[in-house]
Amino acid sequence: MDASSGHSPRAVAPQQFGRTESQEVRQIDTQTDFINLPTRMLSNEANMDEYTEETALGEINTVVRSRTSGHLENYELVTFKINDPENPKNWSKGKKWYCTLVVAFTCFVVAFNSGIVTSDLTGVSKTFNVSDEVSLLTITLFVVGFGVGPLCFAPLSEMYGRQPVYISTLFLAVVFIIPGARAGNIGTLLVTRCIDGIAFSAPMVLVGGTLSDIWRAEERGVPMAAFSAAPFMGPVIGPLVGGFLSDAKGWRWLYWMQLILSGTVWLLITLTLPETYAPALLSRRARKLRKSTGNSRLITEAELNPRPLGDKLRLILLRPMQLLVLEPIVLLMSLYMAVLYGLLYMFFVAYPIVFQEGKGYNAGITGLMFIPIALGVLVAAACSPMVNKHYLKLSQRYGKNPPAELRLIPMMYSCWLVPIGPCFAGFPVGLGFILIYNSANNYIVDSYQNQAASALAAKTFLRSLWGAGVVLFTTQMYHRLGYEWAGSLLAFISLACCAIPFAFYFYGARIRKLSRFAFSAEDDTENTAGK
C-alpha cells in the first residue's frame, strides 16, 4: 500500500534505485513519529529516511531516475549529522523545557480565551439589547473556528514549518481581539470572535507536533502530560478569573484580559521560540549548502518528490471527511470526544443556571465551582506519565508492532468517571477528560499512523462543531428538564459512550484489517521487505 492509502510511508520509490551510502547511520528516534512526517506533502515515491535518520556526513546518497530526461541521476539528500546540535531532538533539556512551557502556556491561553467570556454573557445581552442565544454565539463561533482552522493550518505547518504559522496566526488573533473589546454592536463582536477562533486554532493543533519535534519518544511522557492539561485547564480557569473580573470591571475587560495574555504569548513565540519542524530545518539547510558550495544536487525529498497540488488538496480537505464517514474507529472516537467536549462547554452555561439562578451566587463565586474540574485535570496530568510507562511495559511483549488496542486500556478504566461527574461533582469529570482524551488520540495515531493527521483533523472538526452547538440549547434543556434530570441525561449519554473503548478493544483489530486506510503490521512488513 502507498502513503496515500494509509500505510507505511517508507515504501520504496519505483524510480529510486537504492541508497548507495556506507556511512554511519543512527535513527533519530526509537519510534517513528508518523504524524510528524510530511507524507501529505510528498509523493508516494518519497523515502522518509532523510527525516528519521542522522548520518555521519549529513547526507544520504540516492540514485533516482529523472522524470524529465529518463536518465539515472545522483542526489545527496540532506540529513542531520549524528548528534547534530541543530536537530531539535538533540537540544539541551533546558531549551526543550523552555519551548515546552512556552507552547503549553500558549495552548492554555487560547483555551482560556474560549471560556472567559462565559462569565458575563448577560452584560453583552444588556449592552447590545439582544437575546441570551445571540450572546452565546460569542462562544459558538469561536469554537467553530477551532474545528475549521486545523484543516488549513496543520498542512501549512508541514509546508512552511511551525514558526511562521504560529507567528502569523497569533498576530491576527491578537489584532482582532481589540475591535471585539471595543465593539459598538453585536455584529462586530461576533465577527471578531469568529476570526479569533479560526486564528487561535493554529496553536491548539500545532502544540502536540512541536513537542514531538523536540522530545524523543522515551522522553515524552511528562512534557505531553503538561500539554494535555492545558486545553482543559484553560476553559476551566477562564470562568474562575472572568467571574471576579466581570463583577469588578464589566464584560469588556474579559476581552482586554485576552489581549494582555495573547499579546504576551505572541511576543514569547515570536522572539524566543525557534523552528522545530525537521523537514523545514533540513530544507533551509539544503538551500544554504547549495548556495555556499554551488552543488545543485544537495536536495531534500520535499524538492525531489513533491506531491502534486491536486493530491495535496485531496488529502488535506477530502481525506478527513472520508475517514470520518467511512472509518468506524474515527467516527465513534470522534463522537466520544465530541460528547466530552460538549459536556465541558455545557458546564459554562449550566453552572450559571444552577448557581446564579438557582442559588443566587454572583459570577465570581460561581467561577469557584470550576475548581474541582481543574483539580481533576491536574491529577490526571500527573498520572499520565505513569500511564505511558505502563503502556511501554505492555508493548514490550509484542516487539516492533504492539496492537493499537493497548492504548484503550486507560480509557476502559477512566470512562466510568465522567458519568459520575454531572450528577455529583466536577472532580471525576476533569480526571476522566484527560485520561480518555489522551487514550483516544494515541489509539487513532497508532491505528492510522501516517493518516493520523487527517484522522485527528476529522476528530477535531466534529468535536468542535458539537461543542459549539451544545451551548445554544443548554439553557432550554436545564429549564425544561430541571437541574437534576438535565445532569442525569448528560450522565446517561456519557455512560452509553463507555461501550466504545470496550468494543474496539475486542474488535478493533478486525475492523482495521477491513479498512483501506488503517495501518497493519502486515503492511509494514511488506514495505520493509521490499526496501
Short mmCIF file of C-alpha atoms in Angstrom, two decimals:
data_model
loop_
_atom_site.label_atom_id
_atom_site.label_comp_id
_atom_site.label_asym_id
_atom_site.label_seq_id
_atom_site.Cartn_x
_atom_site.Cartn_y
_atom_site.Cartn_z
CA MET A 1 0.00 0.00 0.00
CA ASP A 2 1.21 3.55 -0.68
CA ALA A 3 1.29 6.62 1.51
CA SER A 4 -1.97 7.97 0.19
CA SER A 5 -3.79 4.80 1.15
CA GLY A 6 -2.77 4.98 4.75
CA HIS A 7 0.08 2.55 5.27
CA SER A 8 3.82 2.68 5.74
CA PRO A 9 5.40 5.93 4.48
CA ARG A 10 8.70 4.17 3.89
CA ALA A 11 7.65 2.36 0.72
CA VAL A 12 10.37 2.23 -1.94
CA ALA A 13 10.03 4.59 -4.85
CA PRO A 14 9.54 2.77 -8.15
CA GLN A 15 12.13 5.00 -9.81
CA GLN A 16 14.55 5.05 -6.86
CA PHE A 17 17.29 2.51 -7.45
CA GLY A 18 18.59 2.34 -3.96
CA ARG A 19 20.65 4.04 -1.38
CA THR A 20 24.39 3.82 -2.04
CA GLU A 21 25.58 5.10 1.29
CA SER A 22 28.09 3.31 3.53
CA GLN A 23 28.43 5.85 6.29
CA GLU A 24 27.42 5.52 9.93
CA VAL A 25 23.68 5.97 10.49
CA ARG A 26 21.60 6.49 13.62
CA GLN A 27 17.83 6.52 13.98
CA ILE A 28 16.71 9.93 15.23
CA ASP A 29 14.06 8.31 17.42
CA THR A 30 13.31 4.88 18.76
CA GLN A 31 9.80 5.19 17.33
CA THR A 32 8.87 6.85 14.07
CA ASP A 33 6.64 9.90 14.56
CA PHE A 34 4.27 9.18 11.69
CA ILE A 35 2.16 12.21 12.46
CA ASN A 36 5.22 14.45 12.10
CA LEU A 37 6.40 13.09 8.74
CA PRO A 38 5.40 15.20 5.70
CA THR A 39 3.56 12.36 3.99
CA ARG A 40 0.75 14.61 2.75
CA MET A 41 3.24 16.96 1.11
CA LEU A 42 5.44 14.31 -0.58
CA SER A 43 4.65 11.85 -3.34
CA ASN A 44 4.23 8.14 -2.78
CA GLU A 45 7.79 7.62 -4.10
CA ALA A 46 9.37 9.72 -1.35
CA ASN A 47 11.69 7.98 1.10
CA MET A 48 11.37 9.22 4.68
CA ASP A 49 14.84 8.10 5.83
CA GLU A 50 16.01 11.70 5.45
CA TYR A 51 13.71 12.70 8.30
CA THR A 52 14.14 9.66 10.53
CA GLU A 53 17.94 9.19 10.45
CA GLU A 54 21.08 11.05 11.38
CA THR A 55 24.18 10.31 9.27
CA ALA A 56 27.88 10.89 9.83
CA LEU A 57 28.26 13.16 6.78
CA GLY A 58 24.83 14.77 6.95
CA GLU A 59 23.65 13.26 3.67
CA ILE A 60 22.15 10.17 2.10
CA ASN A 61 23.33 9.32 -1.40
CA THR A 62 20.49 8.22 -3.64
CA VAL A 63 20.08 7.34 -7.30
CA VAL A 64 16.84 8.48 -8.94
CA ARG A 65 15.56 8.26 -12.49
CA SER A 66 14.86 11.76 -13.73
CA ARG A 67 11.26 12.44 -14.67
CA THR A 68 12.38 14.75 -17.48
CA SER A 69 15.42 13.06 -19.07
CA GLY A 70 14.70 9.47 -18.04
CA HIS A 71 18.35 9.04 -17.01
CA LEU A 72 19.65 7.90 -13.63
CA GLU A 73 20.91 10.81 -11.57
CA ASN A 74 22.74 11.02 -8.23
CA TYR A 75 21.43 13.23 -5.46
CA GLU A 76 22.55 13.86 -1.89
CA LEU A 77 19.60 14.07 0.49
CA VAL A 78 20.47 16.47 3.29
CA THR A 79 20.06 14.98 6.77
CA PHE A 80 21.06 15.92 10.29
CA LYS A 81 24.52 14.76 11.27
CA ILE A 82 24.90 12.36 14.20
CA ASN A 83 24.44 14.35 17.43
CA ASP A 84 23.71 17.43 15.31
CA PRO A 85 23.09 20.43 17.62
CA GLU A 86 20.61 21.84 15.09
CA ASN A 87 18.41 18.77 15.41
CA PRO A 88 15.70 19.77 17.92
CA LYS A 89 15.82 16.30 19.48
CA ASN A 90 19.46 16.97 20.41
CA TRP A 91 18.80 20.28 22.16
CA SER A 92 19.58 20.59 25.84
CA LYS A 93 16.91 19.64 28.36
CA GLY A 94 16.71 23.26 29.48
CA LYS A 95 15.98 24.50 25.95
CA LYS A 96 13.46 21.74 25.37
CA TRP A 97 11.64 22.52 28.59
CA TYR A 98 11.57 26.23 27.82
CA CYS A 99 9.97 25.54 24.43
CA THR A 100 7.54 23.12 26.08
CA LEU A 101 6.43 25.65 28.67
CA VAL A 102 6.00 28.39 26.05
CA VAL A 103 3.81 26.33 23.74
CA ALA A 104 1.86 24.76 26.63
CA PHE A 105 1.19 28.23 28.06
CA THR A 106 0.09 29.36 24.59
CA CYS A 107 -2.34 26.46 24.42
CA PHE A 108 -3.63 27.34 27.89
CA VAL A 109 -4.19 30.99 26.91
CA VAL A 110 -6.11 30.02 23.77
CA ALA A 111 -8.36 27.68 25.74
CA PHE A 112 -8.70 30.34 28.45
CA ASN A 113 -9.94 32.79 25.80
CA SER A 114 -12.67 30.38 24.78
CA GLY A 115 -14.10 30.16 28.29
CA ILE A 116 -13.58 33.53 29.96
CA VAL A 117 -16.37 35.24 28.00
CA THR A 118 -18.96 32.93 29.56
CA SER A 119 -18.61 34.82 32.85
CA ASP A 120 -20.76 37.76 31.73
CA LEU A 121 -22.93 36.92 28.74
CA THR A 122 -25.74 38.81 30.43
CA GLY A 123 -23.69 42.01 30.19
CA VAL A 124 -23.33 41.51 26.43
CA SER A 125 -27.09 40.96 26.07
CA LYS A 126 -27.90 44.14 28.02
CA THR A 127 -25.30 46.29 26.23
CA PHE A 128 -26.50 45.38 22.74
CA ASN A 129 -30.13 44.62 23.61
CA VAL A 130 -30.01 41.08 22.21
CA SER A 131 -31.26 37.72 23.45
CA ASP A 132 -29.17 35.32 25.50
CA GLU A 133 -28.97 32.98 22.49
CA VAL A 134 -27.30 35.69 20.42
CA SER A 135 -24.80 36.37 23.21
CA LEU A 136 -23.99 32.65 23.32
CA LEU A 137 -22.83 32.92 19.71
CA THR A 138 -19.64 34.53 21.08
CA ILE A 139 -18.78 31.05 22.32
CA THR A 140 -20.25 29.11 19.41
CA LEU A 141 -18.46 30.99 16.63
CA PHE A 142 -15.15 30.86 18.49
CA VAL A 143 -15.37 27.08 18.95
CA VAL A 144 -16.49 26.54 15.34
CA GLY A 145 -13.22 28.21 14.37
CA PHE A 146 -11.39 25.58 16.42
CA GLY A 147 -12.81 22.93 14.09
CA VAL A 148 -12.29 24.72 10.77
CA GLY A 149 -8.82 26.21 11.27
CA PRO A 150 -6.84 22.96 11.72
CA LEU A 151 -7.88 21.76 8.26
CA CYS A 152 -5.76 24.61 6.89
CA PHE A 153 -3.08 25.36 9.47
CA ALA A 154 -1.78 21.83 10.06
CA PRO A 155 -0.91 21.37 6.35
CA LEU A 156 0.60 24.85 6.20
CA SER A 157 2.94 23.88 9.04
CA GLU A 158 4.00 20.83 7.02
CA MET A 159 4.81 23.09 4.06
CA TYR A 160 6.48 26.05 5.78
CA GLY A 161 7.28 24.90 9.32
CA ARG A 162 5.75 25.60 12.71
CA GLN A 163 7.20 29.05 13.40
CA PRO A 164 5.65 31.04 10.51
CA VAL A 165 2.19 29.60 11.25
CA TYR A 166 2.46 30.30 14.99
CA ILE A 167 3.60 33.89 14.47
CA SER A 168 1.15 34.88 11.72
CA THR A 169 -1.99 33.33 13.22
CA LEU A 170 -1.34 34.57 16.75
CA PHE A 171 -0.69 38.08 15.41
CA LEU A 172 -4.00 38.00 13.51
CA ALA A 173 -5.81 36.75 16.60
CA VAL A 174 -4.31 39.44 18.86
CA VAL A 175 -5.24 42.21 16.43
CA PHE A 176 -8.88 41.13 16.21
CA ILE A 177 -9.34 40.98 19.97
CA ILE A 178 -9.16 44.79 20.02
CA PRO A 179 -12.27 45.55 17.90
CA GLY A 180 -14.10 42.87 19.89
CA ALA A 181 -13.32 44.63 23.15
CA ARG A 182 -14.40 47.99 21.71
CA ALA A 183 -17.35 46.64 19.72
CA GLY A 184 -20.22 49.09 19.27
CA ASN A 185 -22.67 46.46 18.04
CA ILE A 186 -23.18 42.72 18.35
CA GLY A 187 -22.23 42.08 14.72
CA THR A 188 -18.71 43.40 15.26
CA LEU A 189 -18.29 41.30 18.38
CA LEU A 190 -19.47 38.11 16.66
CA VAL A 191 -17.30 38.58 13.57
CA THR A 192 -14.18 39.22 15.62
CA ARG A 193 -14.87 36.17 17.79
CA CYS A 194 -15.23 34.01 14.69
CA ILE A 195 -11.94 35.27 13.24
CA ASP A 196 -10.21 34.80 16.58
CA GLY A 197 -11.50 31.25 16.87
CA ILE A 198 -10.08 30.33 13.47
CA ALA A 199 -6.74 32.06 14.10
CA PHE A 200 -6.35 30.70 17.64
CA SER A 201 -6.95 27.15 16.41
CA ALA A 202 -3.45 27.07 14.91
CA PRO A 203 -1.56 26.89 18.22
CA MET A 204 -4.02 24.30 19.50
CA VAL A 205 -3.30 21.98 16.58
CA LEU A 206 0.46 22.65 16.38
CA VAL A 207 1.50 22.28 20.01
CA GLY A 208 1.41 18.49 20.04
CA GLY A 209 3.54 18.39 16.90
CA THR A 210 6.02 20.84 18.38
CA LEU A 211 6.54 18.65 21.42
CA SER A 212 7.02 15.59 19.22
CA ASP A 213 9.58 17.61 17.22
CA ILE A 214 11.82 18.20 20.21
CA TRP A 215 11.32 15.23 22.55
CA ARG A 216 12.29 11.66 21.78
CA ALA A 217 9.56 9.08 22.32
CA GLU A 218 11.09 7.73 25.52
CA GLU A 219 11.34 11.28 26.99
CA ARG A 220 7.90 12.48 26.06
CA GLY A 221 5.71 11.35 28.97
CA VAL A 222 5.95 14.35 31.30
CA PRO A 223 6.04 17.07 28.57
CA MET A 224 2.99 15.61 26.87
CA ALA A 225 1.22 15.46 30.24
CA ALA A 226 1.86 19.18 30.70
CA PHE A 227 0.45 19.87 27.25
CA SER A 228 -2.57 17.61 27.63
CA ALA A 229 -3.72 19.52 30.72
CA ALA A 230 -3.56 22.95 29.05
CA PRO A 231 -6.61 22.67 26.69
CA PHE A 232 -8.80 21.61 29.62
CA MET A 233 -7.34 23.89 32.29
CA GLY A 234 -7.85 26.99 30.14
CA PRO A 235 -11.65 26.74 29.79
CA VAL A 236 -11.94 25.87 33.49
CA ILE A 237 -9.77 28.74 34.78
CA GLY A 238 -11.39 31.19 32.33
CA PRO A 239 -14.76 31.41 34.13
CA LEU A 240 -13.00 31.43 37.50
CA VAL A 241 -10.95 34.53 36.65
CA GLY A 242 -13.63 36.05 34.47
CA GLY A 243 -16.28 35.86 37.18
CA PHE A 244 -14.44 38.19 39.56
CA LEU A 245 -13.14 40.38 36.72
CA SER A 246 -16.59 40.96 35.21
CA ASP A 247 -18.08 41.69 38.63
CA ALA A 248 -15.43 44.38 39.14
CA LYS A 249 -14.90 45.83 35.66
CA GLY A 250 -17.67 44.64 33.33
CA TRP A 251 -17.71 42.33 30.33
CA ARG A 252 -15.36 44.34 28.10
CA TRP A 253 -12.49 43.66 30.47
CA LEU A 254 -12.90 39.97 29.70
CA TYR A 255 -11.61 40.86 26.23
CA TRP A 256 -8.86 43.18 27.45
CA MET A 257 -7.61 40.31 29.62
CA GLN A 258 -7.49 38.11 26.50
CA LEU A 259 -5.47 40.83 24.74
CA ILE A 260 -2.93 41.02 27.56
CA LEU A 261 -2.37 37.26 27.75
CA SER A 262 -2.46 36.67 23.99
CA GLY A 263 -0.09 39.55 23.30
CA THR A 264 2.32 38.09 25.83
CA VAL A 265 2.37 34.65 24.23
CA TRP A 266 2.72 36.17 20.75
CA LEU A 267 5.84 38.02 21.90
CA LEU A 268 7.23 34.87 23.52
CA ILE A 269 6.59 32.79 20.39
CA THR A 270 7.95 35.44 18.01
CA LEU A 271 11.06 36.39 19.94
CA THR A 272 12.11 33.19 21.67
CA LEU A 273 10.65 30.05 20.03
CA PRO A 274 12.88 28.60 17.27
CA GLU A 275 11.69 26.47 14.38
CA THR A 276 11.32 22.83 15.45
CA TYR A 277 9.96 21.01 12.38
CA ALA A 278 12.75 18.81 10.96
CA PRO A 279 11.65 18.94 7.27
CA ALA A 280 11.58 22.74 7.37
CA LEU A 281 15.01 22.88 9.05
CA LEU A 282 16.52 20.47 6.52
CA SER A 283 15.04 22.43 3.61
CA ARG A 284 16.71 25.59 4.95
CA ARG A 285 19.98 23.71 5.39
CA ALA A 286 19.84 22.37 1.81
CA ARG A 287 19.29 25.86 0.39
CA LYS A 288 22.25 27.23 2.37
CA LEU A 289 24.51 24.35 1.31
CA ARG A 290 23.62 24.77 -2.36
CA LYS A 291 24.39 28.45 -2.12
CA SER A 292 27.69 28.02 -0.25
CA THR A 293 29.00 25.00 -2.20
CA GLY A 294 27.46 25.50 -5.61
CA ASN A 295 26.39 21.84 -5.53
CA SER A 296 22.88 21.72 -7.01
CA ARG A 297 22.50 18.02 -6.11
CA LEU A 298 22.20 18.77 -2.39
CA ILE A 299 18.47 18.46 -2.02
CA THR A 300 15.59 17.27 0.16
CA GLU A 301 12.72 14.91 -0.55
CA ALA A 302 10.40 17.92 -0.45
CA GLU A 303 12.15 19.21 -3.59
CA LEU A 304 12.81 15.84 -5.17
CA ASN A 305 9.40 14.22 -4.73
CA PRO A 306 6.69 16.82 -4.04
CA ARG A 307 3.11 15.63 -4.19
CA PRO A 308 1.01 17.22 -6.97
CA LEU A 309 -1.19 20.07 -5.77
CA GLY A 310 -4.40 18.22 -6.58
CA ASP A 311 -3.33 15.26 -4.48
CA LYS A 312 -2.37 17.58 -1.61
CA LEU A 313 -5.78 19.24 -1.63
CA ARG A 314 -7.49 15.85 -1.78
CA LEU A 315 -5.58 14.59 1.25
CA ILE A 316 -5.94 17.83 3.20
CA LEU A 317 -9.60 18.60 2.54
CA LEU A 318 -11.25 15.35 1.45
CA ARG A 319 -9.38 12.69 3.41
CA PRO A 320 -10.53 13.83 6.90
CA MET A 321 -14.15 13.65 5.76
CA GLN A 322 -13.55 10.24 4.15
CA LEU A 323 -12.14 8.90 7.38
CA LEU A 324 -14.99 10.38 9.41
CA VAL A 325 -17.65 8.80 7.20
CA LEU A 326 -16.00 5.50 6.23
CA GLU A 327 -13.97 4.54 9.29
CA PRO A 328 -15.91 3.29 12.37
CA ILE A 329 -12.88 3.88 14.60
CA VAL A 330 -12.58 7.54 13.58
CA LEU A 331 -16.33 8.14 13.66
CA LEU A 332 -17.04 6.62 17.07
CA MET A 333 -13.92 8.01 18.73
CA SER A 334 -14.78 11.43 17.31
CA LEU A 335 -18.32 11.14 18.64
CA TYR A 336 -16.99 10.20 22.08
CA MET A 337 -14.63 13.18 22.09
CA ALA A 338 -17.50 15.38 20.92
CA VAL A 339 -19.58 14.25 23.90
CA LEU A 340 -16.74 15.12 26.30
CA TYR A 341 -16.04 18.46 24.63
CA GLY A 342 -19.74 19.29 24.60
CA LEU A 343 -20.02 18.40 28.26
CA LEU A 344 -17.20 20.82 29.12
CA TYR A 345 -18.83 23.68 27.22
CA MET A 346 -22.24 22.83 28.61
CA PHE A 347 -20.83 23.46 32.07
CA PHE A 348 -20.11 27.07 31.06
CA VAL A 349 -23.83 27.65 30.61
CA ALA A 350 -25.14 25.17 33.18
CA TYR A 351 -23.10 26.42 36.15
CA PRO A 352 -24.52 29.98 35.99
CA ILE A 353 -28.03 28.49 35.74
CA VAL A 354 -27.54 26.20 38.73
CA PHE A 355 -25.53 28.51 40.97
CA GLN A 356 -26.55 32.04 39.92
CA GLU A 357 -30.20 31.49 39.03
CA GLY A 358 -30.78 28.64 41.47
CA LYS A 359 -28.68 29.65 44.46
CA GLY A 360 -28.21 33.39 43.96
CA TYR A 361 -24.40 33.33 43.77
CA ASN A 362 -22.57 36.10 41.93
CA ALA A 363 -20.35 35.39 38.90
CA GLY A 364 -17.16 35.28 40.98
CA ILE A 365 -18.44 32.67 43.43
CA THR A 366 -19.91 30.65 40.55
CA GLY A 367 -16.47 30.60 38.96
CA LEU A 368 -15.11 28.90 42.07
CA MET A 369 -17.33 25.91 41.28
CA PHE A 370 -14.96 25.09 38.39
CA ILE A 371 -12.08 24.39 40.79
CA PRO A 372 -12.94 20.67 41.26
CA ILE A 373 -12.75 20.16 37.49
CA ALA A 374 -9.35 21.88 37.44
CA LEU A 375 -8.10 19.66 40.27
CA GLY A 376 -9.26 16.58 38.38
CA VAL A 377 -7.37 17.72 35.28
CA LEU A 378 -4.19 18.29 37.27
CA VAL A 379 -4.37 14.88 38.95
CA ALA A 380 -4.94 13.19 35.58
CA ALA A 381 -2.00 15.06 34.04
CA ALA A 382 0.20 13.94 36.93
CA CYS A 383 -0.88 10.34 36.31
CA SER A 384 -0.27 10.47 32.55
CA PRO A 385 3.48 9.64 32.67
CA MET A 386 2.71 6.56 34.77
CA VAL A 387 0.03 5.52 32.28
CA ASN A 388 2.58 5.90 29.48
CA LYS A 389 5.14 3.77 31.35
CA HIS A 390 2.53 1.07 31.81
CA TYR A 391 1.83 1.12 28.08
CA LEU A 392 5.53 0.82 27.23
CA LYS A 393 5.85 -2.13 29.58
CA LEU A 394 2.88 -3.90 27.98
CA SER A 395 4.03 -3.12 24.44
CA GLN A 396 7.43 -4.77 25.00
CA ARG A 397 5.67 -8.14 24.91
CA TYR A 398 4.71 -7.58 21.27
CA GLY A 399 8.03 -6.44 19.83
CA LYS A 400 8.08 -3.92 17.00
CA ASN A 401 4.32 -3.70 16.34
CA PRO A 402 2.24 -3.70 19.54
CA PRO A 403 -1.50 -3.71 18.85
CA ALA A 404 -3.11 -0.29 18.85
CA GLU A 405 -5.78 -1.61 21.22
CA LEU A 406 -3.32 -1.46 24.12
CA ARG A 407 -3.90 2.29 24.05
CA LEU A 408 -7.53 1.73 25.07
CA ILE A 409 -6.79 0.23 28.48
CA PRO A 410 -6.65 3.61 30.33
CA MET A 411 -9.89 4.63 28.63
CA MET A 412 -11.61 1.43 29.73
CA TYR A 413 -10.93 2.34 33.36
CA SER A 414 -11.42 6.12 33.21
CA CYS A 415 -14.57 6.21 31.06
CA TRP A 416 -16.67 5.45 34.15
CA LEU A 417 -15.51 8.64 35.86
CA VAL A 418 -17.29 11.02 33.50
CA PRO A 419 -20.89 9.76 34.08
CA ILE A 420 -20.38 10.32 37.82
CA GLY A 421 -19.49 13.98 37.32
CA PRO A 422 -22.71 15.61 36.10
CA CYS A 423 -24.61 14.03 38.98
CA PHE A 424 -22.18 14.60 41.84
CA ALA A 425 -19.11 16.79 41.24
CA GLY A 426 -16.62 18.12 38.73
CA PHE A 427 -13.51 16.34 40.02
CA PRO A 428 -14.14 12.95 38.35
CA VAL A 429 -15.07 14.72 35.10
CA GLY A 430 -11.74 16.54 34.99
CA LEU A 431 -9.93 13.33 35.89
CA GLY A 432 -11.69 11.36 33.18
CA PHE A 433 -11.34 14.03 30.48
CA ILE A 434 -7.54 13.84 30.27
CA LEU A 435 -7.17 10.07 30.55
CA ILE A 436 -9.85 9.41 27.94
CA TYR A 437 -8.66 12.18 25.60
CA ASN A 438 -5.02 11.02 25.61
CA SER A 439 -6.02 7.40 25.17
CA ALA A 440 -8.26 8.22 22.20
CA ASN A 441 -5.61 10.34 20.48
CA ASN A 442 -2.97 7.64 20.91
CA TYR A 443 -5.32 4.97 19.61
CA ILE A 444 -6.14 6.98 16.49
CA VAL A 445 -2.45 7.70 15.81
CA ASP A 446 -1.44 4.06 16.25
CA SER A 447 -4.35 2.85 14.14
CA TYR A 448 -3.76 5.19 11.19
CA GLN A 449 -0.09 6.21 11.56
CA ASN A 450 0.72 8.40 8.53
CA GLN A 451 -3.01 9.04 8.03
CA ALA A 452 -3.21 10.17 11.66
CA ALA A 453 -3.05 13.89 10.83
CA SER A 454 -6.20 13.58 8.71
CA ALA A 455 -7.91 11.36 11.29
CA LEU A 456 -7.16 13.83 14.11
CA ALA A 457 -8.39 16.70 11.92
CA ALA A 458 -11.67 14.84 11.43
CA LYS A 459 -11.96 14.30 15.17
CA THR A 460 -11.25 17.96 15.92
CA PHE A 461 -13.76 19.11 13.30
CA LEU A 462 -16.65 17.03 14.68
CA ARG A 463 -15.71 17.69 18.31
CA SER A 464 -15.62 21.44 17.80
CA LEU A 465 -18.91 21.60 15.88
CA TRP A 466 -20.69 19.71 18.65
CA GLY A 467 -19.05 21.77 21.39
CA ALA A 468 -20.11 24.92 19.56
CA GLY A 469 -23.68 23.75 19.17
CA VAL A 470 -24.47 22.46 22.65
CA VAL A 471 -24.20 25.86 24.32
CA LEU A 472 -27.13 27.08 22.24
CA PHE A 473 -29.62 24.63 23.78
CA THR A 474 -28.17 24.04 27.26
CA THR A 475 -30.28 26.78 28.87
CA GLN A 476 -33.52 25.40 27.45
CA MET A 477 -32.54 21.85 28.43
CA TYR A 478 -31.87 22.79 32.07
CA HIS A 479 -35.02 24.90 32.33
CA ARG A 480 -37.32 22.27 30.83
CA LEU A 481 -35.83 19.15 32.41
CA GLY A 482 -34.77 20.68 35.71
CA TYR A 483 -31.27 20.62 37.17
CA GLU A 484 -31.40 17.01 38.33
CA TRP A 485 -32.73 15.43 35.14
CA ALA A 486 -30.57 17.56 32.88
CA GLY A 487 -27.48 16.39 34.77
CA SER A 488 -28.74 12.82 34.69
CA LEU A 489 -29.26 12.99 30.92
CA LEU A 490 -25.62 14.01 30.46
CA ALA A 491 -24.58 11.15 32.72
CA PHE A 492 -26.62 8.63 30.70
CA ILE A 493 -25.09 9.82 27.40
CA SER A 494 -21.59 9.56 28.90
CA LEU A 495 -22.43 6.11 30.24
CA ALA A 496 -23.52 4.91 26.80
CA CYS A 497 -20.17 6.03 25.38
CA CYS A 498 -18.37 3.69 27.79
CA ALA A 499 -19.16 0.85 25.40
CA ILE A 500 -16.90 2.35 22.71
CA PRO A 501 -13.44 1.53 24.16
CA PHE A 502 -14.55 -1.99 25.09
CA ALA A 503 -15.94 -2.63 21.61
CA PHE A 504 -12.72 -1.54 19.94
CA TYR A 505 -10.53 -3.36 22.44
CA PHE A 506 -12.11 -6.67 21.43
CA TYR A 507 -12.97 -5.99 17.77
CA GLY A 508 -10.68 -3.11 16.74
CA ALA A 509 -8.04 -5.34 15.12
CA ARG A 510 -10.67 -6.99 12.90
CA ILE A 511 -12.09 -3.61 11.92
CA ARG A 512 -8.65 -2.30 10.98
CA LYS A 513 -7.97 -5.33 8.77
CA LEU A 514 -11.08 -4.50 6.74
CA SER A 515 -10.06 -0.84 6.35
CA ARG A 516 -8.22 0.54 3.34
CA PHE A 517 -6.87 3.42 5.42
CA ALA A 518 -5.82 1.87 8.72
CA PHE A 519 -2.29 0.66 9.40
CA SER A 520 -1.49 -3.00 9.99
CA ALA A 521 1.74 -4.80 10.86
CA GLU A 522 1.49 -6.86 7.68
CA ASP A 523 1.68 -3.76 5.52
CA ASP A 524 4.75 -2.52 7.37
CA THR A 525 6.44 -5.91 6.93
CA GLU A 526 5.72 -5.98 3.20
CA ASN A 527 7.02 -2.48 2.62
CA THR A 528 10.13 -3.03 4.71
CA ALA A 529 10.90 -6.29 2.93
CA GLY A 530 10.71 -4.52 -0.39
CA LYS A 531 13.38 -1.98 0.50
#
